[in-house]
PDB file of C-alpha atoms in Angstrom:
ATOM      1  CA  MET A 290      26.526   5.258 -60.245  1.00 41.00           C
ATOM      2  CA  THR A 291      28.415   2.628 -59.271  1.00 43.00           C
ATOM      3  CA  GLN A 292      29.898   3.971 -56.649  1.00 45.00           C
ATOM      4  CA  ILE A 293      26.952   6.283 -55.363  1.00 42.00           C
ATOM      5  CA  GLY A 294      25.236   2.817 -54.844  1.00 43.00           C
ATOM      6  CA  LYS A 295      27.700   1.563 -52.585  1.00 46.00           C
ATOM      7  CA  SER A 296      28.502   4.917 -50.581  1.00 47.00           C
ATOM      8  CA  SER A 297      24.551   4.984 -50.101  1.00 44.00           C
ATOM      9  CA  ALA A 298      24.582   1.330 -49.058  1.00 43.00           C
ATOM     10  CA  LYS A 299      27.708   2.123 -46.578  1.00 46.00           C
ATOM     11  CA  ARG A 300      25.700   5.018 -45.002  1.00 45.00           C
ATOM     12  CA  SER A 301      22.214   2.510 -44.690  1.00 43.00           C
ATOM     13  CA  GLN A 302      24.497  -0.092 -42.492  1.00 45.00           C
ATOM     14  CA  PRO A 303      24.199   1.601 -39.476  1.00 42.00           C
ATOM     15  CA  SER A 304      20.297   2.792 -40.242  1.00 56.00           C
ATOM     16  CA  TYR A 305      19.811  -1.322 -40.772  1.00 67.00           C
ATOM     17  CA  PHE A 306      21.759  -1.984 -37.438  1.00 75.00           C
ATOM     18  CA  MET A 307      19.180   0.815 -35.148  1.00 72.00           C
ATOM     19  CA  SER A 308      16.449  -0.785 -37.316  1.00 73.00           C
ATOM     20  CA  ILE A 309      16.932  -4.377 -36.177  1.00 81.00           C
ATOM     21  CA  LEU A 310      17.827  -2.815 -31.988  1.00 81.00           C
ATOM     22  CA  GLY A 311      14.824  -1.263 -31.859  1.00 78.00           C
ATOM     23  CA  VAL A 312      12.512  -4.201 -33.547  1.00 81.00           C
ATOM     24  CA  SER A 313      14.281  -6.113 -31.027  1.00 86.00           C
ATOM     25  CA  LEU A 314      13.356  -4.221 -28.040  1.00 85.00           C
ATOM     26  CA  VAL A 315       9.790  -4.094 -29.018  1.00 82.00           C
ATOM     27  CA  LEU A 316       9.411  -7.619 -30.130  1.00 87.00           C
ATOM     28  CA  PHE A 317      11.453  -8.684 -26.496  1.00 89.00           C
ATOM     29  CA  ILE A 318       8.776  -6.435 -24.352  1.00 85.00           C
ATOM     30  CA  LEU A 319       5.467  -8.054 -26.112  1.00 84.00           C
ATOM     31  CA  GLY A 320       7.147 -11.663 -25.996  1.00 87.00           C
ATOM     32  CA  LEU A 321       7.810 -10.537 -22.207  1.00 87.00           C
ATOM     33  CA  LEU A 322       3.831 -10.271 -21.861  1.00 84.00           C
ATOM     34  CA  GLY A 323       3.182 -13.033 -24.049  1.00 85.00           C
ATOM     35  CA  TRP A 324       5.034 -15.073 -21.212  1.00 86.00           C
ATOM     36  CA  ILE A 325       3.314 -13.238 -18.412  1.00 83.00           C
ATOM     37  CA  VAL A 326      -0.159 -13.989 -19.980  1.00 82.00           C
ATOM     38  CA  ILE A 327       1.102 -17.875 -20.634  1.00 82.00           C
ATOM     39  CA  ASN A 328       2.265 -17.959 -17.061  1.00 80.00           C
ATOM     40  CA  ALA A 329      -1.001 -16.327 -15.553  1.00 79.00           C
ATOM     41  CA  ASN A 330      -3.249 -18.605 -17.648  1.00 76.00           C
ATOM     42  CA  LYS A 331      -1.500 -21.432 -16.091  1.00 78.00           C
ATOM     43  CA  LEU A 332      -1.332 -20.418 -12.626  1.00 78.00           C
ATOM     44  CA  GLY A 333      -5.254 -20.017 -12.942  1.00 79.00           C
ATOM     45  CA  GLN A 334      -5.555 -23.510 -14.009  1.00 80.00           C
ATOM     46  CA  TYR A 335      -3.028 -24.691 -11.277  1.00 80.00           C
ATOM     47  CA  PHE A 336      -5.157 -23.337  -9.044  1.00 82.00           C
ATOM     48  CA  LYS A 337      -8.459 -24.546 -10.294  1.00 83.00           C
ATOM     49  CA  GLU A 338      -6.928 -27.968 -10.255  1.00 83.00           C
ATOM     50  CA  ASN A 339      -6.236 -27.888  -6.522  1.00 84.00           C
ATOM     51  CA  VAL A 340     -10.070 -26.797  -5.650  1.00 86.00           C
ATOM     52  CA  GLU A 341     -10.938 -30.748  -3.769  1.00 89.00           C
ATOM     53  CA  VAL A 342     -14.423 -31.835  -3.780  1.00 91.00           C
ATOM     54  CA  ARG A 343     -15.086 -34.418  -0.742  1.00 91.00           C
ATOM     55  CA  VAL A 344     -17.690 -37.489  -1.106  1.00 92.00           C
ATOM     56  CA  TYR A 345     -18.322 -38.513   2.711  1.00 91.00           C
ATOM     57  CA  LEU A 346     -19.860 -42.211   2.806  1.00 91.00           C
ATOM     58  CA  ARG A 347     -22.517 -43.548   4.920  1.00 88.00           C
ATOM     59  CA  GLU A 348     -21.390 -44.964   7.757  1.00 83.00           C
ATOM     60  CA  ASN A 349     -23.343 -48.733   7.160  1.00 82.00           C
ATOM     61  CA  ILE A 350     -21.889 -48.908   3.404  1.00 83.00           C
ATOM     62  CA  ASN A 351     -20.023 -52.052   3.133  1.00 84.00           C
ATOM     63  CA  GLU A 352     -16.820 -52.765   1.705  1.00 83.00           C
ATOM     64  CA  LYS A 353     -17.945 -53.941  -2.327  1.00 86.00           C
ATOM     65  CA  ASP A 354     -20.446 -50.782  -2.460  1.00 85.00           C
ATOM     66  CA  SER A 355     -17.686 -48.760  -1.257  1.00 86.00           C
ATOM     67  CA  VAL A 356     -15.298 -49.842  -4.077  1.00 87.00           C
ATOM     68  CA  THR A 357     -18.243 -49.577  -6.536  1.00 89.00           C
ATOM     69  CA  LEU A 358     -18.451 -45.938  -5.829  1.00 90.00           C
ATOM     70  CA  VAL A 359     -14.621 -45.264  -5.937  1.00 89.00           C
ATOM     71  CA  GLN A 360     -14.733 -46.678  -9.444  1.00 91.00           C
ATOM     72  CA  TYR A 361     -17.723 -44.703 -10.600  1.00 92.00           C
ATOM     73  CA  ILE A 362     -16.232 -41.514  -9.449  1.00 91.00           C
ATOM     74  CA  ALA A 363     -12.171 -41.931 -11.222  1.00 91.00           C
ATOM     75  CA  ASN A 364     -13.993 -43.016 -14.293  1.00 92.00           C
ATOM     76  CA  LYS A 365     -15.786 -39.769 -13.863  1.00 92.00           C
ATOM     77  CA  PRO A 366     -14.163 -37.073 -16.743  1.00 92.00           C
ATOM     78  CA  TYR A 367     -14.010 -34.278 -14.255  1.00 91.00           C
ATOM     79  CA  VAL A 368     -12.135 -36.061 -12.328  1.00 91.00           C
ATOM     80  CA  LYS A 369      -8.080 -35.196 -12.286  1.00 91.00           C
ATOM     81  CA  GLU A 370      -7.384 -37.231  -9.746  1.00 90.00           C
ATOM     82  CA  TYR A 371      -8.259 -39.122  -6.061  1.00 90.00           C
ATOM     83  CA  GLU A 372      -8.014 -40.516  -3.188  1.00 90.00           C
ATOM     84  CA  TYR A 373     -10.216 -42.531  -1.049  1.00 91.00           C
ATOM     85  CA  ILE A 374     -10.043 -41.821   2.743  1.00 87.00           C
ATOM     86  CA  THR A 375     -10.512 -44.636   4.887  1.00 86.00           C
ATOM     87  CA  LYS A 376     -11.745 -43.442   8.608  1.00 82.00           C
ATOM     88  CA  GLU A 377      -8.903 -44.494  10.268  1.00 83.00           C
ATOM     89  CA  MET A 378      -6.844 -42.445   7.545  1.00 85.00           C
ATOM     90  CA  ALA A 379      -9.303 -39.436   8.324  1.00 81.00           C
ATOM     91  CA  ARG A 380      -8.334 -39.939  12.008  1.00 81.00           C
ATOM     92  CA  ALA A 381      -4.260 -39.727  11.479  1.00 81.00           C
ATOM     93  CA  LYS A 382      -5.138 -36.558   9.363  1.00 81.00           C
ATOM     94  CA  PHE A 383      -7.265 -35.050  12.083  1.00 76.00           C
ATOM     95  CA  LEU A 384      -4.619 -35.721  14.426  1.00 76.00           C
ATOM     96  CA  ALA A 385      -1.604 -34.591  11.832  1.00 78.00           C
ATOM     97  CA  ASP A 386      -3.508 -31.362  11.912  1.00 72.00           C
ATOM     98  CA  GLY A 387      -2.980 -30.473  15.991  1.00 72.00           C
ATOM     99  CA  ASN A 388      -6.202 -31.484  17.111  1.00 69.00           C
ATOM    100  CA  GLU A 389      -6.635 -33.582  20.414  1.00 70.00           C
ATOM    101  CA  ASP A 390      -7.690 -37.565  19.903  1.00 69.00           C
ATOM    102  CA  TRP A 391     -11.459 -38.530  21.218  1.00 66.00           C
ATOM    103  CA  LYS A 392     -10.042 -41.678  22.575  1.00 68.00           C
ATOM    104  CA  ASN A 393     -10.946 -40.687  26.319  1.00 65.00           C
ATOM    105  CA  ILE A 394     -14.350 -39.447  25.144  1.00 69.00           C
ATOM    106  CA  LEU A 395     -15.658 -41.880  22.200  1.00 65.00           C
ATOM    107  CA  ASP A 396     -15.266 -45.131  21.670  1.00 68.00           C
ATOM    108  CA  VAL A 397     -16.096 -45.386  18.246  1.00 73.00           C
ATOM    109  CA  ASN A 398     -14.494 -43.037  15.125  1.00 72.00           C
ATOM    110  CA  PRO A 399     -16.974 -40.450  14.594  1.00 76.00           C
ATOM    111  CA  LEU A 400     -14.947 -39.587  11.123  1.00 81.00           C
ATOM    112  CA  PRO A 401     -16.573 -40.803   8.052  1.00 85.00           C
ATOM    113  CA  ALA A 402     -14.442 -42.307   5.007  1.00 87.00           C
ATOM    114  CA  SER A 403     -14.312 -40.344   2.072  1.00 90.00           C
ATOM    115  CA  ILE A 404     -13.555 -40.100  -1.365  1.00 90.00           C
ATOM    116  CA  ASP A 405     -11.376 -37.011  -1.786  1.00 92.00           C
ATOM    117  CA  PHE A 406     -10.692 -35.580  -5.520  1.00 93.00           C
ATOM    118  CA  LYS A 407      -9.429 -32.833  -7.522  1.00 92.00           C
ATOM    119  CA  LEU A 408     -11.307 -31.535 -11.166  1.00 90.00           C
ATOM    120  CA  ARG A 409     -10.150 -30.373 -14.014  1.00 90.00           C
ATOM    121  CA  ASN A 410     -10.038 -26.999 -14.266  1.00 85.00           C
ATOM    122  CA  GLN A 411     -12.864 -26.307 -17.272  1.00 86.00           C
ATOM    123  CA  TYR A 412     -15.187 -27.879 -14.567  1.00 88.00           C
ATOM    124  CA  VAL A 413     -14.661 -25.943 -11.651  1.00 87.00           C
ATOM    125  CA  HIS A 414     -17.755 -23.702 -12.025  1.00 85.00           C
ATOM    126  CA  ALA A 415     -20.472 -22.823  -9.831  1.00 84.00           C
ATOM    127  CA  ASP A 416     -22.908 -25.042 -12.374  1.00 86.00           C
ATOM    128  CA  SER A 417     -20.761 -27.499 -12.837  1.00 88.00           C
ATOM    129  CA  LEU A 418     -20.173 -28.473  -9.233  1.00 89.00           C
ATOM    130  CA  ALA A 419     -23.670 -28.486  -8.479  1.00 89.00           C
ATOM    131  CA  ALA A 420     -24.177 -30.518 -11.156  1.00 91.00           C
ATOM    132  CA  ILE A 421     -21.837 -32.859  -9.943  1.00 91.00           C
ATOM    133  CA  LYS A 422     -22.962 -32.699  -6.656  1.00 91.00           C
ATOM    134  CA  ALA A 423     -26.157 -33.597  -7.218  1.00 91.00           C
ATOM    135  CA  ASP A 424     -25.000 -36.638  -9.998  1.00 90.00           C
ATOM    136  CA  LEU A 425     -23.419 -37.977  -6.627  1.00 91.00           C
ATOM    137  CA  MET A 426     -26.289 -37.284  -3.834  1.00 91.00           C
ATOM    138  CA  GLN A 427     -28.342 -39.485  -5.640  1.00 89.00           C
ATOM    139  CA  ASN A 428     -26.062 -42.686  -4.821  1.00 87.00           C
ATOM    140  CA  ILE A 429     -27.139 -44.237  -1.972  1.00 85.00           C
ATOM    141  CA  GLY A 430     -23.939 -44.582  -0.601  1.00 86.00           C
ATOM    142  CA  VAL A 431     -22.742 -40.949  -0.529  1.00 88.00           C
ATOM    143  CA  ASN A 432     -24.036 -38.853   2.820  1.00 89.00           C
ATOM    144  CA  ASP A 433     -22.626 -35.596   1.776  1.00 90.00           C
ATOM    145  CA  VAL A 434     -20.830 -33.656  -1.273  1.00 90.00           C
ATOM    146  CA  GLN A 435     -18.628 -30.545   0.207  1.00 90.00           C
ATOM    147  CA  TYR A 436     -16.298 -27.856  -1.345  1.00 88.00           C
ATOM    148  CA  PRO A 437     -15.564 -25.103  -0.827  1.00 86.00           C
ATOM    149  CA  GLN A 438     -18.121 -22.722  -2.786  1.00 81.00           C
ATOM    150  CA  SER A 439     -16.929 -19.446  -2.047  1.00 79.00           C
ATOM    151  CA  LEU A 440     -13.475 -20.128  -3.374  1.00 78.00           C
ATOM    152  CA  VAL A 441     -14.338 -21.223  -6.487  1.00 78.00           C
ATOM    153  CA  SER A 442     -16.828 -18.116  -7.288  1.00 75.00           C
ATOM    154  CA  ASN A 443     -13.718 -15.831  -6.098  1.00 79.00           C
ATOM    155  CA  LEU A 444     -11.579 -18.060  -8.189  1.00 76.00           C
ATOM    156  CA  ASN A 445     -13.423 -17.685 -11.648  1.00 74.00           C
ATOM    157  CA  GLU A 446     -14.039 -13.968 -10.468  1.00 78.00           C
ATOM    158  CA  ASN A 447     -10.748 -13.273 -10.123  1.00 79.00           C
ATOM    159  CA  VAL A 448      -9.488 -15.247 -13.200  1.00 75.00           C
ATOM    160  CA  ARG A 449     -12.082 -13.238 -15.326  1.00 77.00           C
ATOM    161  CA  LYS A 450     -10.620 -10.137 -13.826  1.00 81.00           C
ATOM    162  CA  ILE A 451      -6.861 -10.380 -14.543  1.00 80.00           C
ATOM    163  CA  SER A 452      -7.638 -12.291 -17.557  1.00 76.00           C
ATOM    164  CA  LEU A 453      -9.489  -9.427 -19.344  1.00 81.00           C
ATOM    165  CA  ILE A 454      -7.187  -6.744 -17.866  1.00 84.00           C
ATOM    166  CA  LEU A 455      -3.973  -8.783 -19.747  1.00 78.00           C
ATOM    167  CA  LEU A 456      -6.290  -9.091 -22.898  1.00 79.00           C
ATOM    168  CA  ILE A 457      -6.642  -5.073 -22.851  1.00 84.00           C
ATOM    169  CA  ILE A 458      -2.761  -4.421 -22.313  1.00 82.00           C
ATOM    170  CA  ALA A 459      -1.791  -6.889 -25.016  1.00 77.00           C
ATOM    171  CA  ILE A 460      -4.241  -5.450 -27.577  1.00 82.00           C
ATOM    172  CA  VAL A 461      -2.635  -1.940 -26.625  1.00 83.00           C
ATOM    173  CA  LEU A 462       0.645  -2.995 -26.451  1.00 78.00           C
ATOM    174  CA  CYS A 463       0.555  -4.962 -29.862  1.00 76.00           C
ATOM    175  CA  VAL A 464      -0.888  -1.524 -31.479  1.00 81.00           C
ATOM    176  CA  VAL A 465       2.043   0.101 -29.666  1.00 79.00           C
ATOM    177  CA  VAL A 466       4.372  -2.474 -30.764  1.00 73.00           C
ATOM    178  CA  ILE A 467       3.283  -2.018 -34.428  1.00 75.00           C
ATOM    179  CA  VAL A 468       3.663   1.586 -34.702  1.00 79.00           C
ATOM    180  CA  LEU A 469       6.707   1.436 -33.214  1.00 75.00           C
ATOM    181  CA  ILE A 470       8.191  -1.085 -35.822  1.00 72.00           C
ATOM    182  CA  ASP A 471       6.653   1.308 -38.258  1.00 72.00           C
ATOM    183  CA  ASN A 472       8.070   4.107 -37.461  1.00 74.00           C
ATOM    184  CA  THR A 473      11.739   2.590 -36.671  1.00 71.00           C
ATOM    185  CA  ILE A 474      11.479   0.940 -40.191  1.00 71.00           C
ATOM    186  CA  LYS A 475      10.217   4.022 -41.929  1.00 69.00           C
ATOM    187  CA  LEU A 476      13.512   5.719 -40.341  1.00 70.00           C
ATOM    188  CA  ALA A 477      16.129   3.098 -41.452  1.00 67.00           C
ATOM    189  CA  MET A 478      14.309   3.924 -44.889  1.00 68.00           C
ATOM    190  CA  PHE A 479      14.527   7.473 -44.955  1.00 68.00           C
ATOM    191  CA  SER A 480      18.341   7.359 -45.293  1.00 66.00           C
ATOM    192  CA  ASN A 481      17.891   5.025 -48.224  1.00 70.00           C
ATOM    193  CA  ARG A 482      15.361   7.698 -50.092  1.00 69.00           C
ATOM    194  CA  PHE A 483      17.908   8.897 -52.623  1.00 69.00           C
ATOM    195  CA  LEU A 484      19.282   5.886 -53.608  1.00 68.00           C
ATOM    196  CA  ILE A 485      15.554   4.543 -54.173  1.00 70.00           C
ATOM    197  CA  LYS A 486      15.116   7.050 -56.484  1.00 67.00           C
ATOM    198  CA  THR A 487      18.354   6.661 -58.373  1.00 70.00           C
ATOM    199  CA  MET A 488      17.580   3.690 -59.627  1.00 73.00           C
ATOM    200  CA  GLN A 489      14.251   4.565 -61.229  1.00 67.00           C
ATOM    201  CA  MET A 490      15.301   7.263 -62.715  1.00 72.00           C
ATOM    202  CA  VAL A 491      17.998   5.287 -64.638  1.00 69.00           C
ATOM    203  CA  GLY A 492      14.680   3.051 -65.520  1.00 69.00           C
ATOM    204  CA  ALA A 493      14.654   0.316 -63.084  1.00 70.00           C
ATOM    205  CA  THR A 494      11.079  -1.500 -62.598  1.00 70.00           C
ATOM    206  CA  ARG A 495       9.575  -0.629 -59.033  1.00 68.00           C
ATOM    207  CA  GLY A 496       9.785  -4.767 -58.904  1.00 68.00           C
ATOM    208  CA  PHE A 497      13.135  -4.595 -59.037  1.00 73.00           C
ATOM    209  CA  ILE A 498      14.080  -1.331 -56.649  1.00 70.00           C
ATOM    210  CA  SER A 499      11.585  -3.341 -54.048  1.00 74.00           C
ATOM    211  CA  LYS A 500      12.795  -6.960 -54.196  1.00 80.00           C
ATOM    212  CA  PRO A 501      16.416  -6.683 -52.081  1.00 81.00           C
ATOM    213  CA  MET A 502      14.983  -4.219 -49.837  1.00 81.00           C
ATOM    214  CA  ASP A 503      12.222  -6.500 -49.112  1.00 83.00           C
ATOM    215  CA  LEU A 504      14.370  -9.415 -48.896  1.00 87.00           C
ATOM    216  CA  ARG A 505      16.680  -7.365 -46.431  1.00 84.00           C
ATOM    217  CA  ALA A 506      13.229  -6.454 -44.415  1.00 84.00           C
ATOM    218  CA  VAL A 507      12.783 -10.327 -43.981  1.00 88.00           C
ATOM    219  CA  ILE A 508      15.948 -10.868 -43.009  1.00 89.00           C
ATOM    220  CA  ASN A 509      15.970  -8.286 -40.204  1.00 86.00           C
ATOM    221  CA  GLY A 510      12.808  -9.128 -39.024  1.00 87.00           C
ATOM    222  CA  THR A 511      14.023 -12.869 -38.602  1.00 92.00           C
ATOM    223  CA  ILE A 512      17.393 -11.783 -36.742  1.00 92.00           C
ATOM    224  CA  SER A 513      15.008  -9.412 -34.679  1.00 89.00           C
ATOM    225  CA  GLY A 514      12.357 -11.693 -33.893  1.00 90.00           C
ATOM    226  CA  LEU A 515      15.544 -14.732 -32.882  1.00 93.00           C
ATOM    227  CA  ILE A 516      17.248 -11.349 -30.699  1.00 93.00           C
ATOM    228  CA  ALA A 517      14.043 -10.911 -28.912  1.00 91.00           C
ATOM    229  CA  LEU A 518      12.888 -14.663 -28.838  1.00 92.00           C
ATOM    230  CA  ALA A 519      16.821 -15.657 -27.144  1.00 93.00           C
ATOM    231  CA  GLY A 520      16.620 -12.562 -24.611  1.00 91.00           C
ATOM    232  CA  ILE A 521      12.761 -14.160 -23.593  1.00 91.00           C
ATOM    233  CA  LEU A 522      14.663 -17.617 -23.020  1.00 91.00           C
ATOM    234  CA  VAL A 523      17.311 -16.187 -21.009  1.00 92.00           C
ATOM    235  CA  LEU A 524      14.828 -14.125 -18.837  1.00 89.00           C
ATOM    236  CA  VAL A 525      12.640 -17.638 -18.466  1.00 87.00           C
ATOM    237  CA  VAL A 526      15.295 -19.183 -17.451  1.00 88.00           C
ATOM    238  CA  PHE A 527      16.729 -16.958 -15.107  1.00 89.00           C
ATOM    239  CA  ALA A 528      12.727 -16.748 -13.509  1.00 85.00           C
ATOM    240  CA  GLU A 529      12.524 -20.537 -13.067  1.00 83.00           C
ATOM    241  CA  LYS A 530      16.175 -20.320 -11.197  1.00 85.00           C
ATOM    242  CA  GLN A 531      14.610 -17.507  -9.229  1.00 83.00           C
ATOM    243  CA  LEU A 532      11.083 -19.056  -8.847  1.00 78.00           C
ATOM    244  CA  PRO A 533      11.367 -23.241  -9.445  1.00 77.00           C
ATOM    245  CA  GLU A 534       7.568 -23.243  -9.414  1.00 70.00           C
ATOM    246  CA  LEU A 535       7.627 -21.716 -12.614  1.00 75.00           C
ATOM    247  CA  ARG A 536       9.193 -24.260 -13.859  1.00 76.00           C
ATOM    248  CA  ALA A 537       6.382 -26.945 -12.846  1.00 70.00           C
ATOM    249  CA  MET A 538       3.950 -24.486 -15.088  1.00 73.00           C
ATOM    250  CA  ARG A 539       5.894 -24.566 -18.131  1.00 77.00           C
ATOM    251  CA  ASP A 540       4.041 -25.210 -21.373  1.00 77.00           C
ATOM    252  CA  ILE A 541       6.654 -25.779 -24.114  1.00 84.00           C
ATOM    253  CA  THR A 542       3.861 -25.701 -26.496  1.00 86.00           C
ATOM    254  CA  TRP A 543       2.511 -22.124 -25.985  1.00 84.00           C
ATOM    255  CA  LEU A 544       5.978 -20.862 -25.445  1.00 86.00           C
ATOM    256  CA  THR A 545       6.667 -22.353 -28.797  1.00 89.00           C
ATOM    257  CA  LEU A 546       3.987 -20.674 -30.549  1.00 90.00           C
ATOM    258  CA  LEU A 547       5.320 -17.641 -28.552  1.00 89.00           C
ATOM    259  CA  GLY A 548       8.275 -17.712 -30.685  1.00 90.00           C
ATOM    260  CA  ILE A 549       7.329 -18.391 -33.859  1.00 92.00           C
ATOM    261  CA  GLY A 550       4.633 -15.710 -33.346  1.00 90.00           C
ATOM    262  CA  ILE A 551       7.525 -13.214 -32.613  1.00 90.00           C
ATOM    263  CA  VAL A 552       9.819 -14.083 -35.420  1.00 91.00           C
ATOM    264  CA  VAL A 553       6.273 -14.051 -37.696  1.00 91.00           C
ATOM    265  CA  LEU A 554       5.408 -10.966 -36.224  1.00 86.00           C
ATOM    266  CA  GLY A 555       8.930  -9.478 -37.102  1.00 86.00           C
ATOM    267  CA  ILE A 556       9.319 -10.378 -40.093  1.00 89.00           C
ATOM    268  CA  LEU A 557       5.422  -9.088 -41.414  1.00 87.00           C
ATOM    269  CA  ILE A 558       5.884  -5.589 -40.032  1.00 83.00           C
ATOM    270  CA  SER A 559       9.465  -4.707 -41.298  1.00 83.00           C
ATOM    271  CA  LEU A 560       8.474  -6.411 -44.840  1.00 85.00           C
ATOM    272  CA  LEU A 561       5.290  -4.449 -45.296  1.00 83.00           C
ATOM    273  CA  SER A 562       6.746  -1.418 -43.619  1.00 80.00           C
ATOM    274  CA  THR A 563      10.057  -1.824 -45.504  1.00 80.00           C
ATOM    275  CA  HIS A 564       7.817  -2.220 -48.748  1.00 78.00           C
ATOM    276  CA  ARG A 565       5.145   0.735 -48.063  1.00 78.00           C
ATOM    277  CA  SER A 566       8.054   2.849 -47.468  1.00 76.00           C
ATOM    278  CA  VAL A 567       9.605   1.961 -51.073  1.00 75.00           C
ATOM    279  CA  VAL A 568       6.506   2.454 -52.666  1.00 72.00           C
ATOM    280  CA  LYS A 569       6.275   6.181 -51.192  1.00 72.00           C
ATOM    281  CA  TYR A 570       9.425   7.265 -51.700  1.00 68.00           C
ATOM    282  CA  LEU A 571       8.806   6.046 -55.564  1.00 65.00           C
ATOM    283  CA  LYS A 572       5.559   7.939 -55.963  1.00 66.00           C
ATOM    284  CA  MET A 573       7.454  11.282 -54.669  1.00 65.00           C
ATOM    285  CA  LYS A 574       9.156  13.354 -56.569  1.00 64.00           C
ATOM    286  CA  LEU A 575      12.718  14.505 -55.992  1.00 57.00           C
ATOM    287  CA  ASP A 576      12.120  18.105 -54.843  1.00 59.00           C
ATOM    288  CA  GLU A 577      10.288  16.300 -52.125  1.00 56.00           C
ATOM    289  CA  LEU A 578      13.116  14.203 -50.829  1.00 58.00           C
ATOM    290  CA  TYR A 579      14.583  16.780 -49.187  1.00 56.00           C
TER     291      TYR A 579
END
């Protein structure tokens, strides 16, 4: 019987190898989608945090009031970064954009001073911006508040659509991944069905039979997850070399969670599929195994 067990174990090794390889490929595809989703969210956040609000100051505002207004805006929770643009700085930017100087026409600088600030992504919504504008317009030193309203509306709508599409793809792919991994494990366990039944026939308990196979499933799932994770990291490094902008959007926290999720998912599905297969073959009659 020992020889039978050894020969059966040897026959099962190629199945385990193909099982690990198959699970790794499927987890790699799922992890790749996860990385795309993370970057899509970061890209949406990047665009949102580049929306600029300009607060134009009144011509007759004194220096003390302008400093007070700058500090007021700087302390607001929705401000990510800000810059105080003096009249001369506004003129320099105007000329840098290729516009003609007005010195031959006007004696004074018609461009107002302004406070330009960028918002945190959670505040880039039509309602939030309307409330921010209403609050700032109450200040006596503010002449006008401008921001790209159409851009904000289109940006949020596009981010919402892309997020919904990626969510649907992720759900469908998760279901496909679970089914594929489950079938791959079942196929690997099919070659062990006679070994399982033989152990049962000589008096081994269900726990004694399933324990080493469940342990093997955990090991295989871990190996598959790590292989998939290594492939994703190689792809991420390669993509960041080709597109350096991706490096600026890298989120170590989410990438870490993605890696842990891939390994855990590989372990859980491998363990559950293996245990179900063992129980299934234990319940089957000997004739049904053929």
